[in-house]
mmCIF file of C-alpha atoms in Angstrom:
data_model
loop_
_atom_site.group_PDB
_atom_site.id
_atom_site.type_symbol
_atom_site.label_atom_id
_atom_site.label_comp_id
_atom_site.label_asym_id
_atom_site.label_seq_id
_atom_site.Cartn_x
_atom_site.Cartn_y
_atom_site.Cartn_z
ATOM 1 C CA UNK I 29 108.737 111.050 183.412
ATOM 2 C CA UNK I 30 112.002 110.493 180.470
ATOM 3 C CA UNK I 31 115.320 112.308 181.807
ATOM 4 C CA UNK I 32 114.744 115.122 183.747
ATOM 5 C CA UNK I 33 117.540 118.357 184.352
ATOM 6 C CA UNK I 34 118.830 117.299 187.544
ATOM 7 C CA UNK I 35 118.068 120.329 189.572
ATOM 8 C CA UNK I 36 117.418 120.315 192.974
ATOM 9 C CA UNK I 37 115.616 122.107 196.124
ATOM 10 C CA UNK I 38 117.459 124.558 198.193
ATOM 11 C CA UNK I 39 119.144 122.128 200.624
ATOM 12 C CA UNK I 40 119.075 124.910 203.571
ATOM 13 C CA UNK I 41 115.558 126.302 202.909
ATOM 14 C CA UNK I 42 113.940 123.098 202.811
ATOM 15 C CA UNK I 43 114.519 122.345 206.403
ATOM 16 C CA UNK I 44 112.283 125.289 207.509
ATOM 17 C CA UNK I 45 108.835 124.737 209.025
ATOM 18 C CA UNK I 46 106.099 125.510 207.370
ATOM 19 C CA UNK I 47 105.471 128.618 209.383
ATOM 20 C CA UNK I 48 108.525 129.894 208.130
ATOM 21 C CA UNK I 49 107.518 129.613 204.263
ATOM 22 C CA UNK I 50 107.560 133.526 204.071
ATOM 23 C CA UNK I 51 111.351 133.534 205.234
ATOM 24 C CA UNK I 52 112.658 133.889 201.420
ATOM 25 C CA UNK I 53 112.164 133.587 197.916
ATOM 26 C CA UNK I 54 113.196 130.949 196.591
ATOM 27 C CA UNK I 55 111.473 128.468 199.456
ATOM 28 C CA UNK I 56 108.649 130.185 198.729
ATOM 29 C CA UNK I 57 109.225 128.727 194.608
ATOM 30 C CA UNK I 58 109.520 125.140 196.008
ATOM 31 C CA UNK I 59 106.929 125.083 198.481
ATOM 32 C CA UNK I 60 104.244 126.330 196.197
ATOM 33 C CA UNK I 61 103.720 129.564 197.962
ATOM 34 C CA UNK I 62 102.364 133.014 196.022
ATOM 35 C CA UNK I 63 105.856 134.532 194.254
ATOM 36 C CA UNK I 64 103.610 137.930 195.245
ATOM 37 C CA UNK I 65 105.023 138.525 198.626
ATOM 38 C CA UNK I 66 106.821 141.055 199.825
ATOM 39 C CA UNK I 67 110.518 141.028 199.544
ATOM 40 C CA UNK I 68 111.105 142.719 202.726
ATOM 41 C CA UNK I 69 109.645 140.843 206.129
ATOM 42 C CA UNK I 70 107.615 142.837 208.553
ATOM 43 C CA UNK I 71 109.224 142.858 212.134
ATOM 44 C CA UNK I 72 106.800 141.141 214.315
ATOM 45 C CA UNK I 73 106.877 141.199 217.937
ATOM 46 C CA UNK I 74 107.750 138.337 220.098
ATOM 47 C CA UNK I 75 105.059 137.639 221.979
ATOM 48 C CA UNK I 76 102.718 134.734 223.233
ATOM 49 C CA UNK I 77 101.040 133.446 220.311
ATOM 50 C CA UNK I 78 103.173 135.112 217.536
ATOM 51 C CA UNK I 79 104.964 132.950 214.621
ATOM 52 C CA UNK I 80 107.798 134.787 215.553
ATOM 53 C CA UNK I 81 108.042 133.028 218.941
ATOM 54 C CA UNK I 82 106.350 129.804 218.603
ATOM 55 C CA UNK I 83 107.463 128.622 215.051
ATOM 56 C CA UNK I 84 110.783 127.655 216.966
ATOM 57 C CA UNK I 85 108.979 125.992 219.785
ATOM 58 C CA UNK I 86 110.158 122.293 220.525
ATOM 59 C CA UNK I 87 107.254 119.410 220.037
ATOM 60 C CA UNK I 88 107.353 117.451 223.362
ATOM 61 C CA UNK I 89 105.574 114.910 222.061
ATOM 62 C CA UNK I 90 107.530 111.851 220.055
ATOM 63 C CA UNK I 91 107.667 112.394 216.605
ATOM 64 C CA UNK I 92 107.855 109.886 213.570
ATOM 65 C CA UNK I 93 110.024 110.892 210.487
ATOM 66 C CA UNK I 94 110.450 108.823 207.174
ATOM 67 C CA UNK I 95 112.975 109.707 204.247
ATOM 68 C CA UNK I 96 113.005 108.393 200.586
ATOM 69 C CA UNK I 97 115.192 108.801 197.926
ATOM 70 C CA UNK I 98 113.839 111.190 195.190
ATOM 71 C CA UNK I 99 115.188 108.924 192.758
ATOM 72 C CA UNK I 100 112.117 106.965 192.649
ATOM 73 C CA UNK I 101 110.252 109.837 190.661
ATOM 74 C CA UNK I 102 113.047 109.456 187.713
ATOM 75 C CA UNK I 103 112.270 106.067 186.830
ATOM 76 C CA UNK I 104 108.530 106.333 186.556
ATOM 77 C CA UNK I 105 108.085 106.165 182.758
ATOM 78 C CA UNK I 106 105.648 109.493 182.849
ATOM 79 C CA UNK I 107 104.467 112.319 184.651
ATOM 80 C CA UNK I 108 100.915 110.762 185.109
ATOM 81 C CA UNK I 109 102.858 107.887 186.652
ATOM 82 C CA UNK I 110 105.469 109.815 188.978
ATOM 83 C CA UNK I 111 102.173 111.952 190.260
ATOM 84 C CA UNK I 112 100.411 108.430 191.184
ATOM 85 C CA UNK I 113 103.542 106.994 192.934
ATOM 86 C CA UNK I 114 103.980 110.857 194.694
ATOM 87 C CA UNK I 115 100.570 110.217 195.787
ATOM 88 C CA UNK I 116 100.907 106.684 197.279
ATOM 89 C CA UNK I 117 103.808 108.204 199.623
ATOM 90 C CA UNK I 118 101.809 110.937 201.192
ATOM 91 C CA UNK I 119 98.873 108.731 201.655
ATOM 92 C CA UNK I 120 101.182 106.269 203.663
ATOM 93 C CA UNK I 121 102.035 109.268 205.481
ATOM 94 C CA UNK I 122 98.869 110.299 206.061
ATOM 95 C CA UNK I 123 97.670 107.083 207.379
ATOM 96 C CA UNK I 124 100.169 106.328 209.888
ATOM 97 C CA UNK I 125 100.400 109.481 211.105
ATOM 98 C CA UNK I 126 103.934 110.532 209.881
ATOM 99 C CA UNK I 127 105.295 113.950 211.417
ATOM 100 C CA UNK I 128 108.016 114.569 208.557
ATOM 101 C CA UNK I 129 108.851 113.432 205.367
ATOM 102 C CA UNK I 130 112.120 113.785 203.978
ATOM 103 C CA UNK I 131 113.289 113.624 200.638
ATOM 104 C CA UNK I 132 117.043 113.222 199.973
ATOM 105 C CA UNK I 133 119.176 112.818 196.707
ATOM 106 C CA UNK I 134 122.581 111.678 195.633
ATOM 107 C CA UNK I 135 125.378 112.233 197.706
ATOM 108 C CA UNK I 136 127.304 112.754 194.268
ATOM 109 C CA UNK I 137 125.333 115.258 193.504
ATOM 110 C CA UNK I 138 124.822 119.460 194.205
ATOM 111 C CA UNK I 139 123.102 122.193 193.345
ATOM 112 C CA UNK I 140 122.712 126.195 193.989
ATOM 113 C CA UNK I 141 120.072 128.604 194.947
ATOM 114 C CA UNK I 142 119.810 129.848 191.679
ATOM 115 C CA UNK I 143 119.652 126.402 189.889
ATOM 116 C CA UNK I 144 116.837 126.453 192.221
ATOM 117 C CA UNK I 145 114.822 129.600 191.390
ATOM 118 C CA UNK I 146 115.519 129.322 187.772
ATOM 119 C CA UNK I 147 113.767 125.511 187.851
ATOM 120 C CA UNK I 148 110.611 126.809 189.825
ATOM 121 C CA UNK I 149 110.421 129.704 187.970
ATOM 122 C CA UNK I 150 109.481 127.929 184.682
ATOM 123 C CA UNK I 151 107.189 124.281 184.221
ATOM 124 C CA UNK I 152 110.664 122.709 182.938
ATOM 125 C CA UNK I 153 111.137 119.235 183.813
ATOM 126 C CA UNK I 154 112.190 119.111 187.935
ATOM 127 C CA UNK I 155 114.261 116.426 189.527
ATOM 128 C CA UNK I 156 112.696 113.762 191.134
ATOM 129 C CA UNK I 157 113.549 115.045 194.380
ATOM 130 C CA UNK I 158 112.089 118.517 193.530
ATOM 131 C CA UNK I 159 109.062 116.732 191.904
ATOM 132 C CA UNK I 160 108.295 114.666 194.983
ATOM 133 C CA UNK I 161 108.675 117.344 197.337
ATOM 134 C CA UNK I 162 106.257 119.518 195.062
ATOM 135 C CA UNK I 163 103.494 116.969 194.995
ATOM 136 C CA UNK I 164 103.863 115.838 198.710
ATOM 137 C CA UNK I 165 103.422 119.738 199.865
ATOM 138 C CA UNK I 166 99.977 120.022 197.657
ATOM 139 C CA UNK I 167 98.296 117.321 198.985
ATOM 140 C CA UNK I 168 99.299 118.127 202.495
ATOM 141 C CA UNK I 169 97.844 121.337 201.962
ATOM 142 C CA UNK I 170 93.915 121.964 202.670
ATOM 143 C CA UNK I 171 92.404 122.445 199.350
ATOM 144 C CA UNK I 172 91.103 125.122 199.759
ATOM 145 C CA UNK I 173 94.282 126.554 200.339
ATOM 146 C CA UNK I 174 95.669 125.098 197.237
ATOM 147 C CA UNK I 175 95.066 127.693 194.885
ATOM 148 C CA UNK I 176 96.685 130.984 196.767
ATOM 149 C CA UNK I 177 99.402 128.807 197.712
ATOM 150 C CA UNK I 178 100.743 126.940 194.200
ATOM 151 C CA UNK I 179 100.848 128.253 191.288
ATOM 152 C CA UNK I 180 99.876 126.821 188.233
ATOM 153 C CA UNK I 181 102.772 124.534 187.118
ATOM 154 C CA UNK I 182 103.236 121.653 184.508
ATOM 155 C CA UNK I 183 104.332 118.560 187.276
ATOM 156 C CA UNK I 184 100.682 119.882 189.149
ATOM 157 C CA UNK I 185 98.555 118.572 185.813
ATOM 158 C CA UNK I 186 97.231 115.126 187.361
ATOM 159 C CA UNK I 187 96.954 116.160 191.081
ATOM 160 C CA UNK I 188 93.162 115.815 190.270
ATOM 161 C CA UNK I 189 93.193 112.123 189.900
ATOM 162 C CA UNK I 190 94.945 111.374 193.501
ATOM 163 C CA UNK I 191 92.695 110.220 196.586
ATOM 164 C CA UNK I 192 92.832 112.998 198.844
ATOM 165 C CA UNK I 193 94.526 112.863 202.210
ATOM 166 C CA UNK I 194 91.490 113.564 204.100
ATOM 167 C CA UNK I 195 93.876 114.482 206.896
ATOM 168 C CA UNK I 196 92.052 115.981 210.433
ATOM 169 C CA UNK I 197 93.130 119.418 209.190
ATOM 170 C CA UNK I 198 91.601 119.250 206.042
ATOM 171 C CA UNK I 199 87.890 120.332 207.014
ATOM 172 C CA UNK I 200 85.350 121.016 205.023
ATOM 173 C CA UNK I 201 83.744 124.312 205.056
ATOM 174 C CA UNK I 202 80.653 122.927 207.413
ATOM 175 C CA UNK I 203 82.853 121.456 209.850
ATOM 176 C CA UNK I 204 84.145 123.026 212.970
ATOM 177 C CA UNK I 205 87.597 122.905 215.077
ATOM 178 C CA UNK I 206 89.726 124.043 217.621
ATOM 179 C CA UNK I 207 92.080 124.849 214.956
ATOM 180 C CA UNK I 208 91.834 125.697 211.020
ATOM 181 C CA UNK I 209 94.862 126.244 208.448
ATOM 182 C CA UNK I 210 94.301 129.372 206.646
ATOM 183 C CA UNK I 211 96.135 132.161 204.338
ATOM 184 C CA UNK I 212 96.517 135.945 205.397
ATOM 185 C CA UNK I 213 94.796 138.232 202.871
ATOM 186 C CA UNK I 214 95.430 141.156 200.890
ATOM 187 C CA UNK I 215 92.404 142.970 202.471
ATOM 188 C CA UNK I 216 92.458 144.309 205.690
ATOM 189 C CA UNK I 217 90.980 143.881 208.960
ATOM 190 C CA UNK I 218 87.779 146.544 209.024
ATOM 191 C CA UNK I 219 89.879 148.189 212.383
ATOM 192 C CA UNK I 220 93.224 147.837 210.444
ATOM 193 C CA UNK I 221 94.491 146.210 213.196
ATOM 194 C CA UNK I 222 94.679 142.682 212.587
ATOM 195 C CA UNK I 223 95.077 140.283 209.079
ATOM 196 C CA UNK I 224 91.863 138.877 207.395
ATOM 197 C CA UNK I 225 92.725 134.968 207.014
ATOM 198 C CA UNK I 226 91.100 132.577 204.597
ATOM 199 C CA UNK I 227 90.686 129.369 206.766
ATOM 200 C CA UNK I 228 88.644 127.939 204.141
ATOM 201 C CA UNK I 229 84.772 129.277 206.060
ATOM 202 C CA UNK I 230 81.864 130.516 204.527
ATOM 203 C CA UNK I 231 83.538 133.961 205.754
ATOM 204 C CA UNK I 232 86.803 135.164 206.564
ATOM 205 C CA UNK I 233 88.339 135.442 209.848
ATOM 206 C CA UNK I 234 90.257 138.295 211.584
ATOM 207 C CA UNK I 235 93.676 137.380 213.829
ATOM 208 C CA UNK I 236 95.129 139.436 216.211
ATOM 209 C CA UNK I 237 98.653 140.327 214.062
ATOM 210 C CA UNK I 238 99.413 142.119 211.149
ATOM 211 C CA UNK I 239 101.135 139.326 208.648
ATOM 212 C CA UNK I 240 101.953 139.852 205.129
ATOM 213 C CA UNK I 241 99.569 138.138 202.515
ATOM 214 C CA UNK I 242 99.966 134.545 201.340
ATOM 215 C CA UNK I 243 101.384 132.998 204.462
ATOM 216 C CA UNK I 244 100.439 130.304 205.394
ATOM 217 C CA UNK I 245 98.962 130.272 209.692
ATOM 218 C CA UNK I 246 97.407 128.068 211.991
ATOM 219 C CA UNK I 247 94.254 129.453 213.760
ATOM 220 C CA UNK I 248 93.013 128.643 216.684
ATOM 221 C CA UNK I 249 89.288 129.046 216.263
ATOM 222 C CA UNK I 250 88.097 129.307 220.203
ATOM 223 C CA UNK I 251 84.671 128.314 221.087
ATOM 224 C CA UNK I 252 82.785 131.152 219.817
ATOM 225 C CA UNK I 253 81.122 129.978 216.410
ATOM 226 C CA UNK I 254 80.082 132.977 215.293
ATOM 227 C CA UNK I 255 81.990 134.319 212.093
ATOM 228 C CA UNK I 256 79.906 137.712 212.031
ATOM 229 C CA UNK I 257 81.587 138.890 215.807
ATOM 230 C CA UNK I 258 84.193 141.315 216.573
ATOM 231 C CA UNK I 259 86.466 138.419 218.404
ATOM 232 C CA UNK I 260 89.811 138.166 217.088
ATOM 233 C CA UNK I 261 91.293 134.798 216.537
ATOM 234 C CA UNK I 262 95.015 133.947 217.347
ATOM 235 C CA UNK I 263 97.745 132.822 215.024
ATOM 236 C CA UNK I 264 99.480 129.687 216.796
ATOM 237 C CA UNK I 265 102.114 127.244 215.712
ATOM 238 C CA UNK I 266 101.691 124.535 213.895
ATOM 239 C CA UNK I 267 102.956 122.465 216.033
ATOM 240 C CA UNK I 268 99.925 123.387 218.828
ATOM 241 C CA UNK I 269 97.385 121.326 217.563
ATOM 242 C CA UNK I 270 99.929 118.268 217.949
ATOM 243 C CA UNK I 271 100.903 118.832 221.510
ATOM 244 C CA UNK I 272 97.511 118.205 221.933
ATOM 245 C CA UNK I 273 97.170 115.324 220.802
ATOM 246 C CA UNK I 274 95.954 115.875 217.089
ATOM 247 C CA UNK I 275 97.623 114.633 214.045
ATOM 248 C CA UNK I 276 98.320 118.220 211.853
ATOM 249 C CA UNK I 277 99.878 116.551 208.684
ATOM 250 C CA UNK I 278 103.187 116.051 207.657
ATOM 251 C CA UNK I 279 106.408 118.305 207.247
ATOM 252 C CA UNK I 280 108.347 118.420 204.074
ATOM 253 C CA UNK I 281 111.706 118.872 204.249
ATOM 254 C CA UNK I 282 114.768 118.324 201.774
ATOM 255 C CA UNK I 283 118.287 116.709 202.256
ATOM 256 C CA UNK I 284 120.975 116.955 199.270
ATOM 257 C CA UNK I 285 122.481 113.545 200.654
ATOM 258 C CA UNK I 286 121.802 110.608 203.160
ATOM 259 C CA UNK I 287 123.949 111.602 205.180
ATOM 260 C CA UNK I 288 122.389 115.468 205.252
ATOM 261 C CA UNK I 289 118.857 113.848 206.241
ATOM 262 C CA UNK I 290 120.874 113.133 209.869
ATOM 263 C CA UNK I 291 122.883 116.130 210.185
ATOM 264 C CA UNK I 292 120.260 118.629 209.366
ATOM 265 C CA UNK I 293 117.053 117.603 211.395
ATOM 266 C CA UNK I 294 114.445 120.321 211.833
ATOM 267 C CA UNK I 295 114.072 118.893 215.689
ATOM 268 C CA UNK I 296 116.272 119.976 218.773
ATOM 269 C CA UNK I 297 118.837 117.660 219.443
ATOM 270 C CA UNK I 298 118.052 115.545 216.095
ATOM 271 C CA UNK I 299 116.810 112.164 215.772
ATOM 272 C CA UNK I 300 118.026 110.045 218.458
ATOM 273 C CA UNK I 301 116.887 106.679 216.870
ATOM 274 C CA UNK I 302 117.611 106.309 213.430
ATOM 275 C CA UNK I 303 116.249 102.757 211.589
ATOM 276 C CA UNK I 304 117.126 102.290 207.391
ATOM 277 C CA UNK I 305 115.260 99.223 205.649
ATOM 278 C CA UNK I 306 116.663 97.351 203.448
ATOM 279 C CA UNK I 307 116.313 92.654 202.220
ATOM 280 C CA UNK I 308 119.616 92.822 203.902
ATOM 281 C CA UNK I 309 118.976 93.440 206.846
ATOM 282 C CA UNK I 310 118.272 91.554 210.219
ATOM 283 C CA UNK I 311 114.729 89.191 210.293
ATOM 284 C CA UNK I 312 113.208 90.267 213.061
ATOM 285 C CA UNK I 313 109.083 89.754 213.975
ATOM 286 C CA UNK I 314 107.242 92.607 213.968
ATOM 287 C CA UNK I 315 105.791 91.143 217.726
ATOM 288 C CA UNK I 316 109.449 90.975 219.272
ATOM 289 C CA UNK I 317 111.158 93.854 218.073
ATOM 290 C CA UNK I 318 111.688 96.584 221.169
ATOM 291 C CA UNK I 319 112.571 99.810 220.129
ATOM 292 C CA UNK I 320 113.567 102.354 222.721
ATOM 293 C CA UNK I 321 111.671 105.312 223.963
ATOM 294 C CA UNK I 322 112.599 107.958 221.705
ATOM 295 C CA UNK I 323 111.785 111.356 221.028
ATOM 296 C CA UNK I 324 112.309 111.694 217.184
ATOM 297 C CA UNK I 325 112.079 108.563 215.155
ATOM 298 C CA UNK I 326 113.709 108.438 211.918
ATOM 299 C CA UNK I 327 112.451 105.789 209.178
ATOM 300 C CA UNK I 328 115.295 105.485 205.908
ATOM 301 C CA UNK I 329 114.354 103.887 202.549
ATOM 302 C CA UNK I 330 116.149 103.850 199.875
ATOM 303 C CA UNK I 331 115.966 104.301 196.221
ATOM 304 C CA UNK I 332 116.173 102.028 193.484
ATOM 305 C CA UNK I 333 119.318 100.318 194.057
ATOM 306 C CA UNK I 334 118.652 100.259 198.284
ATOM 307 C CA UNK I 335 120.385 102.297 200.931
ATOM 308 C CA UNK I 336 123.487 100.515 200.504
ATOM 309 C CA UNK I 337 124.077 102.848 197.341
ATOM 310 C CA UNK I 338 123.296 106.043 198.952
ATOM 311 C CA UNK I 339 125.490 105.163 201.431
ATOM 312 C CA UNK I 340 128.029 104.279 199.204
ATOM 313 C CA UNK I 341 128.058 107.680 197.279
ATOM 314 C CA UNK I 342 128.158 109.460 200.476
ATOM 315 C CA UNK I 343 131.372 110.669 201.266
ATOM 316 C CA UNK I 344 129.829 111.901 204.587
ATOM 317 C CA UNK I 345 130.068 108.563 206.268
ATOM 318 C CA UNK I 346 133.020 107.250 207.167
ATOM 319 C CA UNK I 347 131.350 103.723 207.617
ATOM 320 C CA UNK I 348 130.114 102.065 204.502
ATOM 321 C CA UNK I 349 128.543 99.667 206.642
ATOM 322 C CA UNK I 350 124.725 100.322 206.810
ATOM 323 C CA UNK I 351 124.717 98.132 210.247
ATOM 324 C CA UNK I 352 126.968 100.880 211.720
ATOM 325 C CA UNK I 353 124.888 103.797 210.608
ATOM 326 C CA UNK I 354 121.505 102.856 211.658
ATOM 327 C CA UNK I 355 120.510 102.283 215.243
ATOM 328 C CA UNK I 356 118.180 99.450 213.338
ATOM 329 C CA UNK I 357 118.795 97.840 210.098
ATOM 330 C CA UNK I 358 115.745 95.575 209.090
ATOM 331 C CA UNK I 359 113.940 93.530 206.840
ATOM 332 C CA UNK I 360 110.422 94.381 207.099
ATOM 333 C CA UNK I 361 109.265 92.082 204.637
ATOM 334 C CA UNK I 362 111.228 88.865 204.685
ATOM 335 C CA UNK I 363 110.233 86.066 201.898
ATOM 336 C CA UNK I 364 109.465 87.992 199.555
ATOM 337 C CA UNK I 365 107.686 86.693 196.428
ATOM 338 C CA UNK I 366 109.014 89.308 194.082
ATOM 339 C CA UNK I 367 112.444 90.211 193.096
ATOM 340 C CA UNK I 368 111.896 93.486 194.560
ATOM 341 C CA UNK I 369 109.723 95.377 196.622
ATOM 342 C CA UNK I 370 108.882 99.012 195.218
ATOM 343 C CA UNK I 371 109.748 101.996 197.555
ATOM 344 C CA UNK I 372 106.481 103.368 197.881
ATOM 345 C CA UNK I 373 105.029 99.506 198.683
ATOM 346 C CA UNK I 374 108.569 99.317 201.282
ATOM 347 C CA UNK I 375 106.983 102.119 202.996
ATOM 348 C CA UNK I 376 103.180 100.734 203.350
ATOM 349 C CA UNK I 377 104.417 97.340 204.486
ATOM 350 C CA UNK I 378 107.267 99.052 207.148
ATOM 351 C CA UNK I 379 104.887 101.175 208.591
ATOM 352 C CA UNK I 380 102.535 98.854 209.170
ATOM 353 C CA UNK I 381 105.264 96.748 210.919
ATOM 354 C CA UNK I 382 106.770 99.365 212.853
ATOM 355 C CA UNK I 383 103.101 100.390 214.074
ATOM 356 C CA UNK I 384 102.997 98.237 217.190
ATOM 357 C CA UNK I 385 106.707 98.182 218.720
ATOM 358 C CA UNK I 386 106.275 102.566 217.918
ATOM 359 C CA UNK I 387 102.957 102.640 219.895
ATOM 360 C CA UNK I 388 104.404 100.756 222.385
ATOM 361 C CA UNK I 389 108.059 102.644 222.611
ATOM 362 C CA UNK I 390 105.589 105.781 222.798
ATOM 363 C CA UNK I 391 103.642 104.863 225.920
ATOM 364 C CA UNK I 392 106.712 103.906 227.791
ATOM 365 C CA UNK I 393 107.649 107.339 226.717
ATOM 366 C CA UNK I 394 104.960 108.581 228.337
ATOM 367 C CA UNK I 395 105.271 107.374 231.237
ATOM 368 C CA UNK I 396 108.561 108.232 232.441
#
């Protein structure tokens, strides 16, 4: 992608969840969502089945998180490239049913809010954090929620060419669930009291709150097919659909630092298992490693030069020693042919070597 303004996403607003994209601004810049909302937020009341009281909820079930360095993007030698390598990442995500994906940077580096609205305001060159965050959020996204949620920007130009995720929320317009993604319209409700939503049907669907337009909800769609009744729909977290047992796609969230990936977990409590990767770590098989029961999982890999140099330019940790910092520090792919192992290959091989002892950590989970 050549040298890139090193500008960065809005280390604060990045930790949101997704049903909290209409909070400000300048998340709204990053995470692709219309610039055309309202400035001023709505009051809603807190009541069962509102964002306003479940987008806090706490997921009881375990969760999986992975975080990569953005630094990857800036050595891909174009944008074609960078949008090919972006793609491989949520894919990986996607297949092994990742919860969150978080993308950190330098911990030399900093930026402000309005380095951040000025880069997302234009289709200037992005950082390779803000890049990768950009194209991970698209593809996550139903298509046909694509275009009221991004606008048209430069780094978008080769989205076209990636595999889609073909995630259980992405369903086509034939298909039917218990719950759809949609977008809250402009239009109103024909009793003006509810939001017309766009969950991607042959027609629109009516929910029970009045929401400003372009936000992004999660529907439950009940039982009753029909489009053409009367029956509101309800507005749910997004989080619903996984505490039942569904896999809902992937969070995005940013971290200015290796160390801020720990500190600033999006879950209650934080991670309470935390495992980097890295050819120095410990050789262990994939058959007799035990990990712990755990309710949120954190994967690390690093950039180009490993997470021994993010750790390194971290002034957060008082440890250089990777060993210290990570619960488990492993070697997922031990006699290796190649010199090195690309990050977004890392990631395919550790998750597929993490898959069993996680499944297994999981149902002991479950259990007690």
């Amino acid at each position: 992608m050549g040298k890139k303004k090193h500008k960065r996403p809005e280390q604060e607003s990045e930790a949101l969840d997704r049903d909290d994209f209409e909070a400000n601004h300048e998340t709204e810049l990053i995470n692709g969502c219309s610039p055309e909302k309202k400035k001023k937020k709505k009051k809603k009341k807190v009541e069962n089945g509102s964002i306003e009281a479940e987008k806090r909820k706490p997921i009881s079930k375990p969760t999986v998180s992975i975080a990569v360095s953005g630094s990857i993007i800036d050595n891909a030698q174009s944008l074609e490239l960078a949008t090919r390598l972006a793609g491989q990442i949520a894919r990986a995500a996607t297949i092994f049913r990742i919860n969150e994906v978080v993308v950190f940077d330098s911990g030399r580096s900093s930026t402000t809010g309005s380095e951040v609205a000025a880069a997302n305001n234009s289709d200037e060159d992005e950082s390779g954090a803000a890049f990768l965050i950009r194209i991970l959020k698209y593809l996550e996204t139903p298509q046909y929620l694509r275009k009221a949620l991004f606008p048209k920007h430069n780094n978008l130009r080769f989205v076209g060419m990636l595999p889609p995720l073909d995630a259980p929320h992405h369903l086509r317009k034939h298909e039917w669930g218990p719950y759809r993604e949609g977008v809250t319209l402009k239009e109103r409700a024909p009793d003006a009291k509810g939001t017309s939503v766009d969950v991607g049907l042959s027609k629109n669907v009516v929910v029970d709150e009045i929401l400003e337009p372009g936000t992004r909800v999660t529907v439950a769609m009940g039982t009753d097919r029909n489009l053409f009744s009367d029956l509101p729909r309800q507005v749910v977290s997004s989080s619903k659909p996984v505490e039942e047992g569904l896999y809902w796609g992937y969070r995005v969230r940013y971290a200015s630092s290796l160390s801020a990936v720990f500190k600033e977990s999006s879950y209650e409590g934080g991670y309470d298992h935390l495992i980097g990767t890295s050819e120095h770590g410990m050789v262990i098989k994939s058959s007799e490693l035990t990990l712990p029961p755990f309710r949120h999982l954190l994967i690390a890999f690093g950039g180009l030069a490993g997470l021994e140099e993010s750790i390194e330019e971290d002034n957060n940790f008082k440890s250089k020693n990777a060993h210290e910092i990570f619960s488990s520090y492993l070697n997922t792919c031990p006699l290796q042919g190649s010199r090195t192992i690309r990050t977004e290959e890392a990631i395919f091989i550790s998750l597929q070597y993490f898959q069993e002892p996680i499944n297994k950590a999981m149902q002991i989970a479950a259990v007690d």
